[in-house]
Tab-separated table of C-alpha atoms in Angstrom:
chain	number	residue	atom	x	y	z
A	44	MET	CA	9.614	19.864	30.112
A	45	LYS	CA	11.365	16.708	28.954
A	46	HIS	CA	8.899	14.378	27.188
A	47	SER	CA	11.255	11.586	26.221
A	48	PRO	CA	10.912	8.617	26.779
A	49	PHE	CA	7.328	9.099	28.027
A	50	ASP	CA	5.997	10.025	24.565
A	51	ILE	CA	7.271	6.609	23.420
A	52	TRP	CA	6.076	4.660	26.465
A	53	LEU	CA	2.522	5.939	26.347
A	54	PHE	CA	1.860	3.974	23.124
A	55	ASP	CA	3.149	0.666	24.513
A	56	PRO	CA	2.110	0.695	28.187
A	57	GLN	CA	1.850	-3.123	28.329
A	58	ASP	CA	5.618	-3.487	27.707
A	59	LEU	CA	6.604	-1.318	30.689
A	60	HIS	CA	8.096	-2.395	34.034
A	61	ALA	CA	6.379	-1.295	37.251
A	62	GLU	CA	8.876	1.552	37.782
A	63	GLN	CA	8.510	2.817	34.212
A	64	ASP	CA	4.742	2.619	34.534
A	65	GLU	CA	4.845	4.688	37.719
A	66	ALA	CA	7.151	7.281	36.093
A	67	LEU	CA	4.813	7.516	33.096
A	68	LYS	CA	1.781	8.062	35.342
A	69	GLN	CA	3.628	10.800	37.205
A	70	HIS	CA	4.656	12.488	33.949
A	71	LEU	CA	1.125	12.330	32.558
A	72	ALA	CA	-0.184	13.979	35.738
A	73	GLU	CA	2.200	16.906	35.178
A	74	CYS	CA	2.382	17.215	31.359
A	75	ASP	CA	-0.739	18.458	29.546
A	76	SER	CA	0.438	17.708	25.994
A	77	CYS	CA	1.466	14.110	26.769
A	78	ARG	CA	-1.769	13.558	28.700
A	79	ALA	CA	-3.818	14.856	25.765
A	80	LEU	CA	-1.917	12.531	23.426
A	81	ALA	CA	-2.395	9.561	25.769
A	82	GLU	CA	-6.127	10.256	26.060
A	83	ALA	CA	-6.435	10.664	22.288
A	84	TRP	CA	-4.693	7.341	21.766
A	85	GLN	CA	-6.936	5.621	24.316
A	86	ALA	CA	-10.021	6.986	22.526
A	87	ALA	CA	-8.701	6.003	19.091
A	88	GLU	CA	-7.805	2.499	20.285
A	89	ALA	CA	-11.179	2.063	22.008
A	90	GLY	CA	-12.876	3.040	18.744
A	91	MET	CA	-10.916	0.446	16.799
A	92	LEU	CA	-11.502	-2.273	19.381
A	93	ALA	CA	-15.243	-1.556	19.335
A	94	SER	CA	-15.398	-1.572	15.553
A	95	GLU	CA	-16.630	-4.850	14.076
A	96	ALA	CA	-15.151	-6.546	11.023
A	97	MET	CA	-16.913	-5.386	7.855
A	98	ALA	CA	-18.717	-8.053	5.833
A	99	PRO	CA	-19.154	-8.077	2.046
A	100	GLU	CA	-22.570	-7.918	0.357
A	101	PRO	CA	-24.404	-11.296	0.420
A	102	GLY	CA	-23.535	-13.716	-2.401
A	103	PHE	CA	-19.794	-13.072	-2.264
A	104	ALA	CA	-18.885	-16.746	-2.827
A	105	HIS	CA	-21.236	-16.972	-5.798
A	106	ARG	CA	-19.692	-13.856	-7.347
A	107	TRP	CA	-16.285	-15.451	-6.800
A	108	GLN	CA	-17.349	-18.562	-8.778
A	109	GLN	CA	-18.448	-16.295	-11.630
A	110	ARG	CA	-15.170	-14.401	-11.498
A	111	LEU	CA	-13.198	-17.638	-11.592
A	112	ALA	CA	-15.137	-18.784	-14.678
A	113	LEU	CA	-14.449	-15.418	-16.320
A	114	ALA	CA	-10.737	-15.575	-15.443
A	115	ARG	CA	-10.499	-19.072	-16.915
A	116	SER	CA	-12.219	-18.081	-20.129
A	117	LYS	CA	-9.898	-15.040	-20.430
A	118	ARG	CA	-6.909	-17.310	-19.868
A	119	ARG	CA	-8.105	-19.737	-22.570
A	120	ARG	CA	-8.619	-16.830	-24.977
A	121	ARG	CA	-5.142	-15.521	-24.223
A	122	GLN	CA	-3.654	-18.984	-24.817
A	123	THR	CA	-5.481	-19.302	-28.137
A	124	TRP	CA	-4.187	-15.918	-29.240
A	125	ALA	CA	-0.659	-16.807	-28.104
A	126	VAL	CA	-0.688	-20.067	-30.112
A	127	LEU	CA	-2.102	-18.262	-33.148
A	128	ALA	CA	0.463	-15.467	-32.911
A	129	GLY	CA	3.265	-18.026	-32.472
A	130	THR	CA	2.133	-19.984	-35.522
A	131	ILE	CA	1.828	-16.882	-37.698
A	132	GLY	CA	5.175	-15.541	-36.450
A	133	GLY	CA	6.872	-18.898	-37.092
A	134	ALA	CA	5.384	-19.062	-40.573
A	135	LEU	CA	6.555	-15.510	-41.308
A	136	VAL	CA	10.105	-16.377	-40.234
A	137	LEU	CA	10.252	-19.760	-41.980
A	138	THR	CA	8.643	-18.759	-45.284
A	139	PRO	CA	11.566	-16.654	-46.629
A	140	ILE	CA	14.135	-19.227	-45.447
A	141	ILE	CA	12.312	-22.149	-47.082
A	142	SER	CA	11.659	-20.061	-50.201
A	143	LEU	CA	15.370	-19.271	-50.546
A	144	ARG	CA	16.280	-22.952	-50.149
A	145	LEU	CA	13.662	-24.011	-52.626
A	146	TRP	CA	14.845	-21.353	-55.052
A	147	ALA	CA	18.446	-22.610	-54.741
A	148	LEU	CA	17.293	-26.209	-55.261
A	149	LEU	CA	15.239	-25.321	-58.325
A	150	ALA	CA	17.962	-23.084	-59.793
A	151	ALA	CA	20.790	-25.645	-59.418
A	152	PRO	CA	19.496	-29.034	-58.258
A	153	GLY	CA	22.859	-30.788	-58.698
A	154	GLU	CA	24.789	-28.356	-56.471
A	155	ALA	CA	22.118	-28.458	-53.762
A	156	ALA	CA	22.200	-32.281	-53.717
A	157	LEU	CA	26.010	-32.199	-53.409
A	158	ALA	CA	25.831	-29.752	-50.499
A	159	TRP	CA	23.424	-32.115	-48.696
A	160	LEU	CA	25.713	-35.048	-49.320
A	161	ASP	CA	28.614	-33.046	-47.843
A	162	ARG	CA	26.628	-32.372	-44.700
A	163	LEU	CA	25.686	-36.033	-44.362
A	164	GLN	CA	29.348	-37.006	-44.652
A	165	ILE	CA	30.378	-34.544	-41.911
A	166	LEU	CA	27.655	-35.900	-39.640
A	167	THR	CA	28.828	-39.497	-40.243
A	168	LEU	CA	32.434	-38.506	-39.425
A	169	ASN	CA	31.331	-36.814	-36.210
A	170	LEU	CA	29.379	-39.880	-35.106
A	171	GLU	CA	32.393	-42.081	-35.874
A	172	ALA	CA	34.632	-39.814	-33.737
A	173	LEU	CA	32.136	-39.970	-30.851
A	174	ARG	CA	32.008	-43.772	-31.050
A	175	GLY	CA	35.828	-43.888	-30.911
A	176	PHE	CA	35.859	-41.625	-27.837
A	177	VAL	CA	33.308	-43.780	-25.992
A	178	ALA	CA	35.265	-46.924	-26.851
A	179	ILE	CA	38.478	-45.415	-25.390
A	180	VAL	CA	36.680	-44.374	-22.193
A	181	LEU	CA	35.153	-47.853	-21.747
A	182	GLN	CA	38.529	-49.515	-22.395
A	183	SER	CA	40.186	-47.398	-19.719
A	184	LEU	CA	37.418	-48.309	-17.244
A	185	GLN	CA	37.830	-52.083	-17.782
A	186	GLY	CA	40.623	-52.304	-15.230
A	187	LEU	CA	38.503	-50.808	-12.432
A	188	SER	CA	37.469	-52.863	-9.400
A	189	VAL	CA	33.817	-53.575	-8.455
A	190	LEU	CA	34.105	-50.992	-5.675
A	191	TRP	CA	34.954	-48.273	-8.191
A	192	TRP	CA	32.000	-49.280	-10.348
A	193	VAL	CA	29.701	-49.040	-7.339
A	194	ALA	CA	31.153	-45.622	-6.464
A	195	LEU	CA	30.727	-44.388	-10.034
A	196	GLY	CA	27.157	-45.721	-10.142
A	197	LEU	CA	26.290	-44.012	-6.861
A	198	GLY	CA	27.885	-40.782	-8.084
A	199	ALA	CA	25.815	-40.902	-11.255
A	200	LEU	CA	22.678	-41.603	-9.196
A	201	TRP	CA	23.461	-38.672	-6.878
A	202	ILE	CA	23.941	-36.273	-9.793
A	203	SER	CA	20.701	-37.499	-11.414
A	204	GLY	CA	18.835	-37.061	-8.120
A	205	LEU	CA	20.244	-33.569	-7.673
A	206	TRP	CA	19.243	-32.649	-11.195
A	207	ALA	CA	15.697	-34.025	-10.756
A	208	GLY	CA	15.389	-32.257	-7.379
A	209	LEU	CA	16.443	-28.934	-8.850
A	210	LEU	CA	13.959	-29.310	-11.673
A	211	TYR	CA	11.206	-30.104	-9.135
A	212	ARG	CA	12.097	-27.071	-7.002
A	213	ILE	CA	12.002	-24.778	-10.004
A	214	ALA	CA	8.689	-26.193	-11.223
A	215	PHE	CA	6.852	-26.450	-7.868
A	216	LYS	CA	8.578	-23.876	-5.721
A	217	ILE	CA	6.958	-23.185	-2.317
A	218	ILE	CA	7.442	-19.527	-1.478
A	219	PRO	CA	7.957	-19.074	2.298
A	220	ASN	CA	5.092	-16.650	2.826
A	221	GLY	CA	3.103	-18.173	0.006
A	222	VAL	CA	2.832	-14.976	-2.002
A	223	SER	CA	4.190	-14.628	-5.471
A	224	ARG	CA	5.585	-11.166	-6.108
B	9	MET	CA	-6.858	-26.566	11.335
B	10	PRO	CA	-10.493	-27.807	11.362
B	11	THR	CA	-11.139	-31.165	9.651
B	12	ASP	CA	-13.586	-29.661	7.144
B	13	GLU	CA	-11.041	-27.053	6.131
B	14	LYS	CA	-8.389	-29.731	5.611
B	15	ARG	CA	-10.767	-31.720	3.398
B	16	TRP	CA	-11.822	-28.665	1.384
B	17	LEU	CA	-8.213	-27.655	0.885
B	18	ARG	CA	-7.254	-31.149	-0.262
B	19	GLN	CA	-10.148	-31.194	-2.736
B	20	ALA	CA	-9.434	-27.638	-3.885
B	21	ARG	CA	-5.795	-28.549	-4.539
B	22	ASP	CA	-7.145	-31.125	-6.991
B	23	GLY	CA	-9.069	-28.347	-8.735
B	24	ASP	CA	-12.442	-28.679	-6.985
B	25	GLU	CA	-13.973	-25.185	-7.226
B	26	LEU	CA	-16.957	-26.060	-5.056
B	27	ALA	CA	-14.691	-27.141	-2.214
B	28	PHE	CA	-12.828	-23.853	-2.466
B	29	GLY	CA	-16.217	-22.115	-2.480
B	30	HIS	CA	-16.644	-23.338	1.133
B	31	ILE	CA	-13.268	-21.794	1.968
B	32	VAL	CA	-14.411	-18.519	0.403
B	33	GLU	CA	-17.582	-18.556	2.504
B	34	ALA	CA	-15.607	-19.298	5.658
B	35	TYR	CA	-13.045	-16.507	5.213
B	36	GLU	CA	-14.803	-13.866	3.119
B	37	ARG	CA	-15.322	-11.609	6.130
B	38	PRO	CA	-11.738	-11.313	7.452
B	39	VAL	CA	-10.359	-10.950	3.925
B	40	TYR	CA	-12.981	-8.372	2.928
B	41	ASN	CA	-12.531	-6.463	6.185
B	42	LEU	CA	-8.768	-6.252	5.647
B	43	CYS	CA	-9.246	-5.018	2.081
B	44	TYR	CA	-11.865	-2.490	3.187
B	45	ARG	CA	-9.691	-1.102	5.983
B	46	MET	CA	-6.735	-0.909	3.603
B	47	LEU	CA	-8.512	0.683	0.637
B	48	GLY	CA	-11.273	2.596	2.440
B	49	ASP	CA	-13.892	1.871	-0.193
B	50	ARG	CA	-16.511	-0.889	-0.463
B	51	ALA	CA	-16.290	-1.458	-4.225
B	52	LEU	CA	-12.492	-1.545	-4.208
B	53	ALA	CA	-12.541	-3.865	-1.200
B	54	GLU	CA	-14.938	-6.281	-2.945
B	55	ASP	CA	-12.703	-6.354	-6.004
B	56	ALA	CA	-9.520	-6.840	-3.968
B	57	ALA	CA	-11.087	-9.584	-1.834
B	58	GLN	CA	-12.334	-11.413	-4.951
B	59	GLU	CA	-8.870	-11.128	-6.485
B	60	THR	CA	-7.315	-12.462	-3.271
B	61	PHE	CA	-9.411	-15.634	-3.374
B	62	LEU	CA	-8.700	-16.030	-7.068
B	63	LYS	CA	-4.948	-15.772	-6.486
B	64	ALA	CA	-5.217	-18.179	-3.567
B	65	PHE	CA	-7.149	-20.758	-5.602
B	66	LEU	CA	-4.812	-20.556	-8.581
B	67	GLY	CA	-1.727	-20.625	-6.354
B	68	LEU	CA	-2.960	-23.214	-3.850
B	69	LYS	CA	-0.105	-25.579	-4.714
B	70	ARG	CA	2.302	-22.975	-3.279
B	71	TYR	CA	0.521	-22.978	0.092
B	72	ASP	CA	2.686	-24.368	2.870
B	73	PRO	CA	0.377	-26.506	5.089
B	74	GLN	CA	2.571	-25.691	8.112
B	75	ARG	CA	1.082	-22.184	8.076
B	76	VAL	CA	-2.336	-21.137	9.358
B	77	PHE	CA	-4.468	-20.983	6.224
B	78	VAL	CA	-6.297	-17.755	7.063
B	79	ASN	CA	-2.958	-16.021	7.694
B	80	TRP	CA	-1.817	-17.119	4.243
B	81	LEU	CA	-4.982	-15.602	2.765
B	82	LEU	CA	-4.466	-12.387	4.738
B	83	SER	CA	-0.892	-12.272	3.499
B	84	ILE	CA	-2.080	-12.430	-0.121
B	85	ALA	CA	-4.754	-9.802	0.579
B	86	SER	CA	-2.300	-7.430	2.311
B	87	HIS	CA	0.276	-7.657	-0.457
B	88	HIS	CA	-2.417	-7.252	-3.075
B	89	CYS	CA	-3.772	-4.079	-1.418
B	90	ILE	CA	-0.293	-2.628	-0.830
B	91	ASP	CA	0.676	-3.303	-4.466
B	92	ARG	CA	-2.592	-1.852	-5.652
B	93	LEU	CA	-2.159	1.337	-3.667
B	94	ARG	CA	1.424	1.654	-4.822
B	95	ARG	CA	0.765	0.801	-8.483
B	96	ARG	CA	-2.198	2.996	-9.043
B	97	ARG	CA	-0.903	5.757	-6.802
B	98	LEU	CA	-4.380	5.791	-5.360
B	99	ARG	CA	-5.155	8.998	-3.548
B	100	LEU	CA	-5.181	8.467	0.202
B	101	VAL	CA	-8.703	9.812	0.553
B	102	PRO	CA	-11.138	8.294	-1.918
B	103	LEU	CA	-13.837	10.494	-3.446
B	104	GLU	CA	-16.557	8.947	-1.313
B	105	SER	CA	-14.769	9.889	1.922
B	106	GLU	CA	-13.768	13.280	0.606
B	107	GLN	CA	-17.388	14.237	0.175
B	108	GLY	CA	-18.095	13.122	3.715
B	109	VAL	CA	-20.440	10.330	2.692
B	110	ILE	CA	-21.158	8.029	5.603
B	111	ASP	CA	-22.170	4.414	4.952
B	112	VAL	CA	-24.993	3.379	7.247
B	113	VAL	CA	-24.033	-0.247	7.590
B	114	ASP	CA	-26.477	-1.568	10.168
B	115	THR	CA	-30.049	-0.414	10.592
B	116	GLU	CA	-31.174	-3.354	12.768
B	117	ALA	CA	-30.116	-1.627	16.010
B	118	GLY	CA	-32.289	1.409	15.292
B	119	PRO	CA	-31.570	4.457	13.124
B	120	GLU	CA	-29.853	6.562	15.830
B	121	ARG	CA	-27.474	3.809	16.916
B	122	ALA	CA	-26.843	2.866	13.313
B	123	LEU	CA	-25.969	6.459	12.481
B	124	ALA	CA	-23.677	6.735	15.521
B	125	ARG	CA	-21.944	3.521	14.469
B	126	ALA	CA	-21.636	4.718	10.906
B	127	GLU	CA	-20.117	8.008	12.086
B	128	GLN	CA	-17.633	6.107	14.213
B	129	GLU	CA	-16.762	3.858	11.257
B	130	HIS	CA	-16.301	6.958	9.132
B	131	GLU	CA	-13.884	8.428	11.683
B	132	ILE	CA	-11.933	5.165	11.885
B	133	ARG	CA	-11.718	4.992	8.106
B	134	GLN	CA	-10.463	8.573	7.937
B	135	SER	CA	-7.879	7.854	10.644
B	136	LEU	CA	-6.618	4.701	8.924
B	137	LEU	CA	-6.212	6.573	5.656
B	138	GLN	CA	-3.692	8.860	7.383
B	139	LEU	CA	-1.308	5.931	7.775
B	140	ALA	CA	1.327	4.673	5.354
B	141	THR	CA	0.088	1.547	3.566
B	142	LYS	CA	2.253	-0.989	5.424
B	143	ASP	CA	1.577	0.696	8.778
B	144	ARG	CA	-2.139	0.478	7.994
B	145	ALA	CA	-1.817	-3.238	7.229
B	146	VAL	CA	-0.018	-3.762	10.548
B	147	VAL	CA	-2.775	-1.932	12.455
B	148	VAL	CA	-5.598	-3.843	10.747
B	149	LEU	CA	-3.925	-7.220	11.248
B	150	HIS	CA	-3.299	-6.406	14.909
B	151	TYR	CA	-6.606	-4.813	15.907
B	152	TRP	CA	-9.155	-6.575	13.689
B	153	GLN	CA	-7.568	-9.936	13.020
B	154	GLY	CA	-5.902	-10.219	16.432
B	155	LEU	CA	-2.579	-11.395	14.983
B	156	SER	CA	0.533	-11.404	17.163
B	157	TYR	CA	3.681	-9.447	16.230
B	158	VAL	CA	5.303	-12.656	14.962
B	159	GLU	CA	2.281	-13.561	12.833
B	160	ILE	CA	2.101	-10.031	11.388
B	161	ALA	CA	5.812	-10.185	10.587
B	162	GLU	CA	5.283	-13.480	8.771
B	163	THR	CA	2.193	-12.179	6.961
B	164	LEU	CA	3.818	-8.962	5.722
B	165	SER	CA	7.348	-10.348	5.223
B	166	LEU	CA	8.773	-8.019	7.893
B	167	THR	CA	10.905	-8.535	10.975
B	168	THR	CA	9.216	-8.528	14.399
B	169	SER	CA	11.066	-5.361	15.391
B	170	ALA	CA	9.900	-3.655	12.181
B	171	VAL	CA	6.313	-4.606	13.071
B	172	LYS	CA	6.716	-3.108	16.550
B	173	SER	CA	8.194	0.118	15.239
B	174	ARG	CA	5.532	0.438	12.513
B	175	LEU	CA	2.790	-0.180	15.086
B	176	HIS	CA	4.265	2.439	17.372
B	177	ARG	CA	4.454	4.996	14.568
B	178	ALA	CA	0.908	4.187	13.488
B	179	ARG	CA	-0.415	4.600	17.043
B	180	ARG	CA	1.202	8.013	17.308
B	181	THR	CA	-0.252	9.105	13.952
B	182	LEU	CA	-3.714	7.841	14.931
B	183	ALA	CA	-3.558	9.654	18.279
B	184	GLU	CA	-2.390	12.892	16.665
B	185	HIS	CA	-5.120	12.646	14.037
B	186	TRP	CA	-7.724	11.979	16.735
B	187	LEU	CA	-6.465	14.970	18.702
B	188	SER	CA	-6.563	17.275	15.665
B	189	GLN	CA	-10.117	16.107	14.882
B	190	GLN	CA	-11.161	16.901	18.452
B	191	GLU	CA	-9.566	20.356	18.274
B	192	GLU	CA	-11.211	20.990	14.909
B	193	GLY	CA	-14.571	19.944	16.364
B	194	LEU	CA	-14.097	22.264	19.339
B	195	ALA	CA	-13.120	25.149	17.063
B	196	ILE	CA	-16.252	24.657	14.940
B	197	GLN	CA	-18.382	24.485	18.087
B	198	GLY	CA	-16.769	27.727	19.318
B	199	LEU	CA	-17.538	29.504	16.042
B	200	ARG	CA	-21.158	28.297	16.204
B	201	ASP	CA	-21.536	29.580	19.794
B	202	GLU	CA	-19.978	32.874	18.781
B	203	ALA	CA	-22.374	33.218	15.850
B	204	LEU	CA	-25.356	32.490	18.107
B	205	THR	CA	-24.424	35.254	20.564
B	206	PHE	CA	-24.547	37.893	17.777
């Protein structure tokens, strides 16, 4: 005997048209295995519908408050350990570097001072170059009309807004179903 | 959303634990029930329900007020239970059920009725444990929480058609399990009758 589509219909009888419903009833009257399945499903569904929602032991909310306090204290402890580990790790990385520098300074103080002076000079030259670049840009903008200035200002505002918005979205992202995975 | 709930949520968002305590009291039963039906064990359900409220409180800023709050909670609870079952590769039948222990949950209605109810609960628990974890979540959300297909889809991050097909598959599994239990019961009864005749 052909059971399809009746073995599908018997689990969703509410979605059937009148004709389908009639055909299903007729099939169930003739087919023992489908009828047994339909009756089993009816019994299983009735059992679930009659079953009440289970409740936790009394004092659930109080236990939750205690759990929250425990979670917070664990979090604080973890943070303390993280800061401590970071500090020790940083010190372990920096100590040999600083020691080497100090050693170089103590071994040849004149050369070390000259090296620092060199660096300072390079920095000054870089700043000078940057100042020159800004001056050129401003000079080229002098000929612009007020309309262009307004457009540039609005463009800058738009980019700033976009940047701030992106930062906000990353920091306070609302997940559609509210569940972090 | 009731006015009290709105107020408690607003206060809880500002870090008020006591306000969230009211929320816990209001929704402990549906959340616990979902966890119990998913995990099939009281202790595990208590732990999962507690964890759900903890996650909800700590992640309250991510809650979208356009959604029904209890559905958001149920969503966290469902995902938590599914992850838990997946992560720990929890055996489908916990030890308690394996040994055939029946929890007598209500003795107010008289011992016989309480035992009958407990037996029925035991059978339901056994049946639910036959289902795949997501199918089980769909069944619990539909039959105990009364959620529509659309709400279940939103809660479990599924499509509506996936919910329908999972529900259909779950119904078939439940019916087949019920049928096999009945046949097993009849077979045992037959053996008993046979033994009595000798």
